[in-house]
Coordinates of C-alpha atoms in Angstrom, one line a residue:
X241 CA -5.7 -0.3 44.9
X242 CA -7.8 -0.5 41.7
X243 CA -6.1 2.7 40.5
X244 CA -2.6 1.8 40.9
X245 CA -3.4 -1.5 38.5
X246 CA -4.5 0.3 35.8
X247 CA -1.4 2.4 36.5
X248 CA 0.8 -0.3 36.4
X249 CA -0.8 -2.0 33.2
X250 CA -0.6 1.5 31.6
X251 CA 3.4 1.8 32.2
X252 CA 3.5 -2.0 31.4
X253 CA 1.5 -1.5 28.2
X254 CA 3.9 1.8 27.5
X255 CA 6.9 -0.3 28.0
X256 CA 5.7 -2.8 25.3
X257 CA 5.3 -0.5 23.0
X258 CA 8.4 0.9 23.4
X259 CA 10.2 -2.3 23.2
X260 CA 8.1 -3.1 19.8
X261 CA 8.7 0.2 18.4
X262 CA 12.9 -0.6 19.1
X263 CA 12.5 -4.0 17.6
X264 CA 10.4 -2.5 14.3
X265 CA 13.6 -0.3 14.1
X266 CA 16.2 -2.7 14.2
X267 CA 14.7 -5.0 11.7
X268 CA 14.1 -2.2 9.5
X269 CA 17.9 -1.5 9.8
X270 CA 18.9 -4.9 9.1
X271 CA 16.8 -5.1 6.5
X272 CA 18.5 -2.2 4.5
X273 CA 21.6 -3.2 5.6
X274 CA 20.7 -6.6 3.4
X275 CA 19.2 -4.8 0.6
X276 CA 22.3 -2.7 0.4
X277 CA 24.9 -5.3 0.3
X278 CA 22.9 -7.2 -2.2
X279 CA 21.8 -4.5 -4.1
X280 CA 22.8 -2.9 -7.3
X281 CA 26.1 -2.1 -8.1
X282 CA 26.6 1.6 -10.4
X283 CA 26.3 1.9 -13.3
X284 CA 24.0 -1.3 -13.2
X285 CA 22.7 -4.2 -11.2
X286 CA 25.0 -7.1 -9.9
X287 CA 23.7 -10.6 -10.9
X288 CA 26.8 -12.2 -10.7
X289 CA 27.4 -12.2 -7.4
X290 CA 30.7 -12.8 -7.3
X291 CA 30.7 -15.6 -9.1
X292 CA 33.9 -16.9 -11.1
X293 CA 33.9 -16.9 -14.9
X294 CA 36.7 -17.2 -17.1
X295 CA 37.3 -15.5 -20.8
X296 CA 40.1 -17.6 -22.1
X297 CA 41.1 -14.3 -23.9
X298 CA 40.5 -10.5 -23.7
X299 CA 43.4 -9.6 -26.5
X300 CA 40.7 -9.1 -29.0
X301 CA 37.4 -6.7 -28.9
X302 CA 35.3 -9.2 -28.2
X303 CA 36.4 -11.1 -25.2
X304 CA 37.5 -7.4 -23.6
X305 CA 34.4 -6.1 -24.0
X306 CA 32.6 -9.1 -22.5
X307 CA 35.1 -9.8 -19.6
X308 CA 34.6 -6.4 -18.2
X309 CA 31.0 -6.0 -18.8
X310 CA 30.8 -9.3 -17.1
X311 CA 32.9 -8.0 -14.3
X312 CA 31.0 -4.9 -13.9
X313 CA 27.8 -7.1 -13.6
X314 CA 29.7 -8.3 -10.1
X315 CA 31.4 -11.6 -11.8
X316 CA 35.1 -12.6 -11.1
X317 CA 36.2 -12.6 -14.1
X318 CA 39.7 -14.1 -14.8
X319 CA 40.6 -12.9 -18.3
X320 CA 43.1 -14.7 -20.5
X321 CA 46.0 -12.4 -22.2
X322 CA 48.7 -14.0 -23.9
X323 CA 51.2 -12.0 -22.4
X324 CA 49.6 -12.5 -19.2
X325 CA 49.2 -9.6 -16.2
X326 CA 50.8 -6.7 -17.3
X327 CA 53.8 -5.2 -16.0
X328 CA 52.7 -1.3 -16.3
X329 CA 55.4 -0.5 -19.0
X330 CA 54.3 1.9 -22.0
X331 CA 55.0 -1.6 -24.5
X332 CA 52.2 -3.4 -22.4
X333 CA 49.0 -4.4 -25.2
X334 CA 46.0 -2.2 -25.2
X335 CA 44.1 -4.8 -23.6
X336 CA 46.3 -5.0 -20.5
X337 CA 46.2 -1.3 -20.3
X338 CA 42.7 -0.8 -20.5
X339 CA 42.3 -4.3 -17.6
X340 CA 45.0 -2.3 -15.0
X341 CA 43.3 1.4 -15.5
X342 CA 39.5 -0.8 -14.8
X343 CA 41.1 -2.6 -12.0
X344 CA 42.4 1.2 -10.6
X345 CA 39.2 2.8 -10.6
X346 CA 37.4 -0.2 -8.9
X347 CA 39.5 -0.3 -6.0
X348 CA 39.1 3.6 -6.0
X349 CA 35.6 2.8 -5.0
X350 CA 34.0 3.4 -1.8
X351 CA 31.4 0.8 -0.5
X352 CA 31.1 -3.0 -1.5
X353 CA 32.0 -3.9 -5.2
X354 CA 31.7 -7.6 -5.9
X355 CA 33.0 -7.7 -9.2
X356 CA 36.8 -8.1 -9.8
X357 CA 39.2 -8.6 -13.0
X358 CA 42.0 -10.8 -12.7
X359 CA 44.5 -10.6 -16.2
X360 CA 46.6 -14.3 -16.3
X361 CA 48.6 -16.1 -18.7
X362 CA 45.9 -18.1 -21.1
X363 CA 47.0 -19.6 -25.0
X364 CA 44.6 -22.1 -25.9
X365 CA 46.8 -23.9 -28.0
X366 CA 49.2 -24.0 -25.2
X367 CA 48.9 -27.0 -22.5
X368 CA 51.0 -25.8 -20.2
X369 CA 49.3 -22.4 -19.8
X370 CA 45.6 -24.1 -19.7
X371 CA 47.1 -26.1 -16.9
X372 CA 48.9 -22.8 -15.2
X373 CA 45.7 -21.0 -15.2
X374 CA 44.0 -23.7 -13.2
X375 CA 46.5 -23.0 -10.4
X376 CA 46.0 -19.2 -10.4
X377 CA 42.3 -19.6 -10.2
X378 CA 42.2 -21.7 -7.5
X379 CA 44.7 -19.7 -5.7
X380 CA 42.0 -16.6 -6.2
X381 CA 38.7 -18.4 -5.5
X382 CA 37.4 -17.7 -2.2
X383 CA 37.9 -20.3 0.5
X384 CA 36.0 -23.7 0.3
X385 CA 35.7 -23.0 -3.5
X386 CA 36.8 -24.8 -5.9
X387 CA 34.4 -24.4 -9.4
X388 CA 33.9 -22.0 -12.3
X389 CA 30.3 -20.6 -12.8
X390 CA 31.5 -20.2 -16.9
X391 CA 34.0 -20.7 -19.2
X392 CA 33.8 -18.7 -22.1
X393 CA 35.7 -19.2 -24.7
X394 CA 36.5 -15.9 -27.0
X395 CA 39.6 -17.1 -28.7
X396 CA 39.8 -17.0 -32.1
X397 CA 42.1 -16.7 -35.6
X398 CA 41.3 -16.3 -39.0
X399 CA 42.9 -15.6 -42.5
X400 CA 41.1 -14.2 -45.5
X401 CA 41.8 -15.0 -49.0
X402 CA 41.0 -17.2 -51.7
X403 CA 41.3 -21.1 -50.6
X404 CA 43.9 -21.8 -53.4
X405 CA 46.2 -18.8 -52.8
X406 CA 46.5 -19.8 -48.7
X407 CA 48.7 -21.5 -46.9
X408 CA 47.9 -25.1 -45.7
X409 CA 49.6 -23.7 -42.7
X410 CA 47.0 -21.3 -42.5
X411 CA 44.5 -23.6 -42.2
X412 CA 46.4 -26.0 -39.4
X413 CA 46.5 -22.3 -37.1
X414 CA 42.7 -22.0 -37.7
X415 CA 41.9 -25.4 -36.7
X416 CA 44.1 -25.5 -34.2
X417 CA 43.1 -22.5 -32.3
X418 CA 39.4 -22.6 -33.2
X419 CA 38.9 -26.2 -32.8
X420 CA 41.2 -28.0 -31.0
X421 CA 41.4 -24.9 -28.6
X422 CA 38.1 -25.3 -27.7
X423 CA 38.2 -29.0 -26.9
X424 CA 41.2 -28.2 -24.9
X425 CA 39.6 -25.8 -22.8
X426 CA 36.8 -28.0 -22.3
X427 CA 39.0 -30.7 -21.2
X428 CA 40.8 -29.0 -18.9
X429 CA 38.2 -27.0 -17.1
X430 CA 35.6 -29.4 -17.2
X431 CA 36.3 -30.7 -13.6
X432 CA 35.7 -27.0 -12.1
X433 CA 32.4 -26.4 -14.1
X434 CA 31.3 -29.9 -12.5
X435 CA 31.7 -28.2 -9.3
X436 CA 30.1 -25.4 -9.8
X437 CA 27.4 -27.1 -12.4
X438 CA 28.8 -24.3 -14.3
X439 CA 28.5 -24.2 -18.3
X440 CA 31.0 -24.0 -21.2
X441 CA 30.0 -21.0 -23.8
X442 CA 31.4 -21.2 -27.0
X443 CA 30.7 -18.8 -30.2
X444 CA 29.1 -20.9 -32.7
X445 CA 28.4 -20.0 -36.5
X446 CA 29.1 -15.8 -36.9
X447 CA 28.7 -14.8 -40.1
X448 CA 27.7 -17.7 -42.3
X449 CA 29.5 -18.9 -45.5
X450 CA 31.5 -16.5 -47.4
X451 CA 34.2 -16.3 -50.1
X452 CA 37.6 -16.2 -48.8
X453 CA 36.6 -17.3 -45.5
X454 CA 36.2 -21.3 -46.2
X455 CA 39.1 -22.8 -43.5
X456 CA 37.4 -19.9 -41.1
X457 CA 33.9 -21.1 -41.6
X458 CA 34.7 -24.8 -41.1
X459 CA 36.0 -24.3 -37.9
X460 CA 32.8 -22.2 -36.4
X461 CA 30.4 -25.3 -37.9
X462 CA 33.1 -27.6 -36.2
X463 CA 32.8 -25.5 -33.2
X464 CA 29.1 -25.6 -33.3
X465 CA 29.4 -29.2 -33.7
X466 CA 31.2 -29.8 -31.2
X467 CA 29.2 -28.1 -28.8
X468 CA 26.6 -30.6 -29.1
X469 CA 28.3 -33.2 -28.9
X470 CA 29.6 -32.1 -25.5
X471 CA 26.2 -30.6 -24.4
X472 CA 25.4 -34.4 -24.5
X473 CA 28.3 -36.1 -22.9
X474 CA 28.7 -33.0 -20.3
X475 CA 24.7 -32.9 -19.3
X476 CA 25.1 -36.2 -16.8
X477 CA 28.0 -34.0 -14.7
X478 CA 25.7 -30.9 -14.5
X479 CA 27.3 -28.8 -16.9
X480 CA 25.2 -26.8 -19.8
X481 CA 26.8 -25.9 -23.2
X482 CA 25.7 -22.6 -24.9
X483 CA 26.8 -21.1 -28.1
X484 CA 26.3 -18.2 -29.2
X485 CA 25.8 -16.9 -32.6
X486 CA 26.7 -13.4 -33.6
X487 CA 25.0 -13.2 -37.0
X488 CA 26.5 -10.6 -39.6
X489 CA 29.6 -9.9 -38.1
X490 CA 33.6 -10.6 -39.8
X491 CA 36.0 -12.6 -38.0
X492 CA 37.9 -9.2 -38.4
X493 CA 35.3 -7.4 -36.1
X494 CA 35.4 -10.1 -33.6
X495 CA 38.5 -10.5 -33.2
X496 CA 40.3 -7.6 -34.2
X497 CA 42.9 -6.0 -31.2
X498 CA 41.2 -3.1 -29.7
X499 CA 42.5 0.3 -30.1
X500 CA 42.5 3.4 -27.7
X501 CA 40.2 5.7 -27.9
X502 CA 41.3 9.3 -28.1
X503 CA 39.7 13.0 -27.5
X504 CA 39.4 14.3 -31.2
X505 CA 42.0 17.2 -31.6
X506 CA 44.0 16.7 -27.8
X507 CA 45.6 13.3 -28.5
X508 CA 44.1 12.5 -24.9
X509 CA 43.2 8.7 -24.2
X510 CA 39.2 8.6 -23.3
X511 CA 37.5 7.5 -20.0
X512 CA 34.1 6.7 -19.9
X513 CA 31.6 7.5 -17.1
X514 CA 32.7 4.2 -15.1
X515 CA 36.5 5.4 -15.0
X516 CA 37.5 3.0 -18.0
X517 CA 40.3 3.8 -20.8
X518 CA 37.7 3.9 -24.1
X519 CA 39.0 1.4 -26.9
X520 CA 37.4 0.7 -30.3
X521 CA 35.7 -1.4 -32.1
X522 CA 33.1 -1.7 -29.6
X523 CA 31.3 -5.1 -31.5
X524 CA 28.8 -5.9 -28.9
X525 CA 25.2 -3.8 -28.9
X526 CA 23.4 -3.2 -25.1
X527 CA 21.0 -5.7 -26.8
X528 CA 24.0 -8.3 -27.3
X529 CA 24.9 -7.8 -23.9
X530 CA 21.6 -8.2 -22.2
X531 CA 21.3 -11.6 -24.2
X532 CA 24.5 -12.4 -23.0
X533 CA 23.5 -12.1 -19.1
X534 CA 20.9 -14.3 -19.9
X535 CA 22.9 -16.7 -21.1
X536 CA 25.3 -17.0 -18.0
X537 CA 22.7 -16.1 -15.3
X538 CA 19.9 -18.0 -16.0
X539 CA 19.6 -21.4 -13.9
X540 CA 18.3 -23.2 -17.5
X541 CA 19.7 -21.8 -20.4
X542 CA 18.8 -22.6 -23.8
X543 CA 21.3 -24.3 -26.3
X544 CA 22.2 -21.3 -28.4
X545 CA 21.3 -17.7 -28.7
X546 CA 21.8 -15.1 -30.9
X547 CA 24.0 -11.6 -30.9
X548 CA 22.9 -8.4 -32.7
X549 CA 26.4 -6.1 -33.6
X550 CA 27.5 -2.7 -33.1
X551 CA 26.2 -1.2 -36.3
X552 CA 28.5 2.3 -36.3
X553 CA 31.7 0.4 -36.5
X554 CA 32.5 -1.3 -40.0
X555 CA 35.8 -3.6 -40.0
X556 CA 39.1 -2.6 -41.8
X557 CA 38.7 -4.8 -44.7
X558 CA 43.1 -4.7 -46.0
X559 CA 43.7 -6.7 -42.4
X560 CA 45.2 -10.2 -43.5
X561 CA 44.9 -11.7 -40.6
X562 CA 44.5 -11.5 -37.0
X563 CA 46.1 -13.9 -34.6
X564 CA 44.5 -13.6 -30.8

């Protein structure tokens, strides 16, 4: 009788550790499964986690080159064109070319990708289209949502030339864009950063004062300005103000139209290693664009922080102006 106890207890205690052993291997499972789905995404990690951000435009170097490192980083990002989503023709700009080639390769993808880029119709100086792009955001923000983790405002115009052989209509453009835009913008998205406690990025002071750059350099100190003044006023809703400063770089740099890149001697358009149409000038450095995470990721960010260039890449100094 004694005997078939300890037999008992011996198939009881084999049992047990059977059934531990199964549960050890589930939760192991589960807990890769996790991992996975919140793990990096190739070529890098994903902090943004789906979260919305908006680049009010990506027709110049600058704001292309920061909505899709942004959306590779897993953000949706909704990037502003001014001829809006492109129709696929041969006439569509470089910009909405090199946004419909990024947007093939990522659904080409197998496995979760939680970044996305969404091309819409965005003029700063235009009411009407500030006020469009609300709608088309909300209508892509994921049910129950209804904020923007960042607005970040790459729009921009400048004209070169000596202050008393310029246009005062020159200036008005400037101001207009540079300035007004980004009150504008502020005003009309400041009621989805409040729901996401999001923050408004703005570029602040870029290259310092310069001859033949006096309207264009007024408007980045307004802009800076500005900034904190609304840092201020904005803090009670939850919503931070950065600005960054991209020190020794031209208007002309920043916000030049981007051009494709081709294969020297084949004429062929070139595709980096993440399936995306090459373009040039390239103005942000790996540096630049670590800097920048940090200044849309982190749960405190600091008031301002400062860009380092592209240093192979020197601007084309006979462009008169550049309107984005």
């Amino acid at each position: 009788m004694v005997s078939m106890d300890e037999q008992t207890a011996l198939v009881l205690a084999l049992q047990l550790v059977a059934l531990f052993s199964t549960a050890g291997a589930l939760l192991v499972y589960l807990l890769c499964k996790i991992r996975a789905s919140n793990g990096p995404e190739a070529p890098g990690s994903s902090p943004g986690g789906g979260k919305a951000v908006l680049v009010t435009c990506a027709d110049n170097c600058v704001g292309l080159q920061i909505a899709i490192h942004l959306a590779n980083r897993g953000f949706r990002v909704f990037a502003g064109l001014k001829d809006g989503a492109s129709s696929g023709s041969p006439d569509d700009s470089v910009s909405s070319r090199i946004i419909r080639a990024w947007q093939k390769y990522r659904e080409s993808l197998v496995g979760p990708c939680h970044g996305a880029l969404v091309a819409l119709p965005l003029d700063v100086t235009r009411e009407d289209l500030l006020h469009e792009a609300v709608d088309i955001i909300r209508a892509h923000l994921p049910a129950g949502e209804d904020g923007i983790w960042a607005v970040i405002n790459t729009s921009g115009l400048s004209y070169r030339g000596r202050l008393d052989q310029q246009d005062i209509a020159h200036w008005d453009a400037i101001l207009k864009t540079n300035v007004v835009g980004v009150l504008r913008t502020a005003r009309t998205f400041q009621g989805f950063l409040r729901s996401a406690s999001g923050r408004l990025v703005n570029f602040g002071v870029s290259h310092g004062e310069e001859a033949g750059l006096v309207a264009y350099t007024a408007s980045r100190y307004a802009v800076e300005g500005a900034s904190n003044a609304l840092r201020k006023e904005l803090e009670p809703a939850g919503i931070k103000v950065v600005t960054l400063n991209l020190a020794r770089v031209t208007p002309e740099m920043m916000f030049v139209s981007p051009r494709l890149k081709t294969n020297e001697g084949e004429g062929e358009i070139s595709v980096d290693m993440g399936g995306c149409i090459e373009y040039q000038p390239v103005v942000l450095s790996k540096h630049s664009l670590r800097v920048l995470d940090v200044a849309v990721t982190t749960g405190t960010p600091k008031q301002s922080y400062d860009l380092t260039p592209m240093k192979q890449w020197k601007p084309v100094h006979f462009i008169k102006s550049i309107i984005v």
